[in-house]
Amino acid sequence: MKSYVIDVQRCSIHDGPGIRTTVFLKGCPLRCKWCHNPESQSYKRQLSYNQSLCISCRACEEVCSQNVHSFVDGLHRVDYSKCTLCGKCVEACPSKALSMIGREMTPQEVFAIVKKDEIFYAQGGGGVTISGGEALTHIDFCLELLQLCKESHIHTCIETSGFAQVNQLRKVLPYVDLFLYDFKISNEPDALQFIGGTLSVINRTFNEIYTNEKAMILRCPIIPGVNETDEHFQAIEKIVAAYPDLIGVELLPYHNFGVVKGANIGCKTEEFDFPTEEQKQEWIQYFHQHGYDKVKLA
Ligand code: SF4
Ligand code: SF4
C-alpha cells in the first residue's frame, strides 16, 4: 500500500512528546481557510514554484512541452492547470526553484527512515507521528506503518482533524499510543464555511478515541476573525471539563506560513490577522481563571 508522502521530518520536537520523526502524508478532505500546509490538501503530486529562488534562466520553458512556463515582461508565469507532472522542468532547474511535492512511498520505505532515529526515541521519550493532510484517510498506509513501529516498540502518535470514518479509525486504534486532536470550530455553520466539513463526523471520531481510553492532547488553532470568540472558548472549556482524561490542551496561535506555500502551488490561501502577544496571554488567562491550568500555548 503506497501513499504520497510530502516529507519525513526527522528530529521534530513539535509533534508530540520527545524527539520524533514526523511523517506528512499528502491528502486531506477538509479545506480549512487558514491551512498552514496547503500542499497537503490534494491527494495528488503537485508542481511547486518558489519565485524567490528563481534566477530567470528560462531552462524550464525550454524543456516543458506543455507551455506551463512563460515569461511576460520578465515575469515568470506558471500555468499549473496544464502541467502533466512529468518532472522535466524540475530536473532542468539549476536553482531548485521548482520541485515536485509528493513522493510515492510504501510504509516499509518510511519505516526504514524511522529506524535510523530509534536511538533518539529511547533517550527522549519520542517516537513517530503521522500527520498530514489527514492521516486517517490514508488508513491502510497508517496501519502498516504503525504495526511496524509497534513491533519495534516505538511510541506512535497520529495527528488528526477527526474528519474520518469511525470504521477506518478502529483499524488503527490498537496501534496508536497518542492522538493529537485538532479542535478547530465549534458550530456547524462555521464548520461548513471555514473548514468545509461537518461537525457530526468530527465529534464521532473524538468520542471513539476517548471512549477507547486512548491518550489524547487537544490542539486548538486560534484564528482571529474566525474562532477567537467567547462561544468557541466556552466550547473548549466544556470539552476540558467533560473529558478529564485529556492529557493536555494546546492553543495554537494563527500564523500565515500557508500563504506563500499556497502561492507556490498556484492556490490562493486566505490571510487573517496575527494575534498579538497580549491577545495570546488573554487566551491563557481566560482558561486559568476558569480553573483549567492544563491549557497552554503551543
Ligand atoms: S512537470 Fe513537466 S509538464 Fe509540468 S511544468 Fe514541468 S516540464 Fe512542464
Ligand atoms: S529553470 Fe528554475 S531558475 Fe530557471 S527560470 Fe525556470 S524556475 Fe527559474
Tab-separated table of N, CA, C and O and ligand atoms in Angstrom, residues 48-51 53-63 69 71 76 78 89-98, ligand 2:
chain	number	residue	atom	x	y	z
A	48	SER	N	5.641	22.680	-7.596
A	48	SER	CA	5.777	23.875	-6.762
A	48	SER	C	6.842	24.789	-7.364
A	48	SER	O	7.913	24.335	-7.772
A	49	TYR	N	6.537	26.066	-7.423
A	49	TYR	CA	7.475	27.062	-7.964
A	49	TYR	C	7.722	28.132	-6.905
A	49	TYR	O	6.794	28.831	-6.485
A	50	ASN	N	8.974	28.233	-6.479
A	50	ASN	CA	9.350	29.207	-5.454
A	50	ASN	C	10.031	30.402	-6.132
A	50	ASN	O	11.204	30.334	-6.513
A	51	GLN	N	9.262	31.462	-6.272
A	51	GLN	CA	9.733	32.636	-7.022
A	51	GLN	C	11.034	33.206	-6.448
A	51	GLN	O	11.896	33.681	-7.193
A	53	LEU	N	13.571	31.829	-5.388
A	53	LEU	CA	14.788	31.100	-5.778
A	53	LEU	C	15.063	31.172	-7.286
A	53	LEU	O	16.109	30.739	-7.757
A	54	CYS	N	14.107	31.701	-8.027
A	54	CYS	CA	14.219	31.679	-9.496
A	54	CYS	C	15.238	32.712	-9.986
A	54	CYS	O	15.223	33.863	-9.554
A	55	ILE	N	16.120	32.275	-10.901
A	55	ILE	CA	17.120	33.197	-11.457
A	55	ILE	C	16.784	33.553	-12.915
A	55	ILE	O	17.618	34.074	-13.653
A	56	SER	N	15.560	33.234	-13.333
A	56	SER	CA	15.046	33.583	-14.673
A	56	SER	C	15.925	33.074	-15.814
A	56	SER	O	16.091	33.759	-16.826
A	57	CYS	N	16.452	31.880	-15.665
A	57	CYS	CA	17.312	31.326	-16.723
A	57	CYS	C	16.488	30.758	-17.884
A	57	CYS	O	16.999	30.517	-18.960
A	58	ARG	N	15.236	30.492	-17.667
A	58	ARG	CA	14.261	30.003	-18.659
A	58	ARG	C	14.504	28.559	-19.115
A	58	ARG	O	13.965	28.124	-20.131
A	59	ALA	N	15.308	27.830	-18.363
A	59	ALA	CA	15.529	26.417	-18.708
A	59	ALA	C	14.219	25.631	-18.638
A	59	ALA	O	13.979	24.718	-19.431
A	60	CYS	N	13.356	25.992	-17.714
A	60	CYS	CA	12.072	25.285	-17.556
A	60	CYS	C	11.205	25.474	-18.804
A	60	CYS	O	10.580	24.530	-19.298
A	61	GLU	N	11.205	26.686	-19.312
A	61	GLU	CA	10.400	26.996	-20.503
A	61	GLU	C	10.861	26.150	-21.696
A	61	GLU	O	10.056	25.644	-22.476
A	62	GLU	N	12.170	25.969	-21.774
A	62	GLU	CA	12.746	25.202	-22.886
A	62	GLU	C	12.337	23.736	-22.865
A	62	GLU	O	12.030	23.153	-23.900
A	63	VAL	N	12.321	23.131	-21.680
A	63	VAL	CA	12.086	21.678	-21.630
A	63	VAL	C	10.609	21.305	-21.534
A	63	VAL	O	10.247	20.154	-21.772
A	69	HIS	N	5.369	27.054	-18.471
A	69	HIS	CA	6.194	28.208	-18.064
A	69	HIS	C	6.245	29.230	-19.195
A	69	HIS	O	6.501	28.881	-20.348
A	71	PHE	N	7.255	33.677	-19.946
A	71	PHE	CA	7.850	34.895	-19.379
A	71	PHE	C	7.225	36.103	-20.055
A	71	PHE	O	7.310	36.260	-21.272
A	76	HIS	N	7.996	35.537	-14.618
A	76	HIS	CA	7.788	34.111	-14.842
A	76	HIS	C	6.349	33.752	-14.488
A	76	HIS	O	5.935	33.896	-13.350
A	78	VAL	N	3.389	30.724	-14.373
A	78	VAL	CA	3.270	29.262	-14.339
A	78	VAL	C	1.788	28.906	-14.454
A	78	VAL	O	0.982	29.308	-13.610
A	89	CYS	N	11.008	19.911	-15.948
A	89	CYS	CA	11.460	21.258	-15.568
A	89	CYS	C	12.141	21.235	-14.197
A	89	CYS	O	13.073	21.998	-13.946
A	90	VAL	N	11.677	20.349	-13.335
A	90	VAL	CA	12.288	20.238	-12.003
A	90	VAL	C	13.742	19.800	-12.150
A	90	VAL	O	14.647	20.344	-11.508
A	91	GLU	N	13.949	18.823	-13.045
A	91	GLU	CA	15.320	18.347	-13.298
A	91	GLU	C	16.177	19.440	-13.913
A	91	GLU	O	17.362	19.560	-13.618
A	92	ALA	N	15.566	20.249	-14.782
A	92	ALA	CA	16.344	21.256	-15.519
A	92	ALA	C	16.656	22.495	-14.685
A	92	ALA	O	17.609	23.221	-14.979
A	93	CYS	N	15.873	22.738	-13.668
A	93	CYS	CA	16.022	23.984	-12.894
A	93	CYS	C	17.336	23.978	-12.101
A	93	CYS	O	17.554	23.109	-11.259
A	94	PRO	N	18.222	24.954	-12.345
A	94	PRO	CA	19.523	24.935	-11.668
A	94	PRO	C	19.476	25.476	-10.237
A	94	PRO	O	20.437	25.321	-9.488
A	95	SER	N	18.373	26.138	-9.871
A	95	SER	CA	18.384	26.820	-8.566
A	95	SER	C	17.392	26.221	-7.571
A	95	SER	O	17.136	26.813	-6.528
A	96	LYS	N	16.816	25.080	-7.918
A	96	LYS	CA	15.830	24.406	-7.051
A	96	LYS	C	14.594	25.276	-6.785
A	96	LYS	O	13.945	25.167	-5.742
A	97	ALA	N	14.294	26.166	-7.728
A	97	ALA	CA	13.064	26.951	-7.595
A	97	ALA	C	11.844	26.080	-7.874
A	97	ALA	O	10.737	26.390	-7.438
A	98	LEU	N	12.063	25.002	-8.617
A	98	LEU	CA	10.960	24.090	-8.933
A	98	LEU	C	11.142	22.782	-8.176
A	98	LEU	O	12.264	22.279	-8.051
B	2	SF4	S1	14.569	26.765	-14.591
B	2	SF4	FE1	14.293	27.353	-12.448
B	2	SF4	S2	15.595	29.162	-12.171
B	2	SF4	FE2	15.362	28.851	-14.394
B	2	SF4	S3	13.591	30.148	-14.922
B	2	SF4	FE3	12.785	28.107	-14.516
B	2	SF4	S4	12.219	28.162	-12.348
B	2	SF4	FE4	13.556	29.903	-12.705
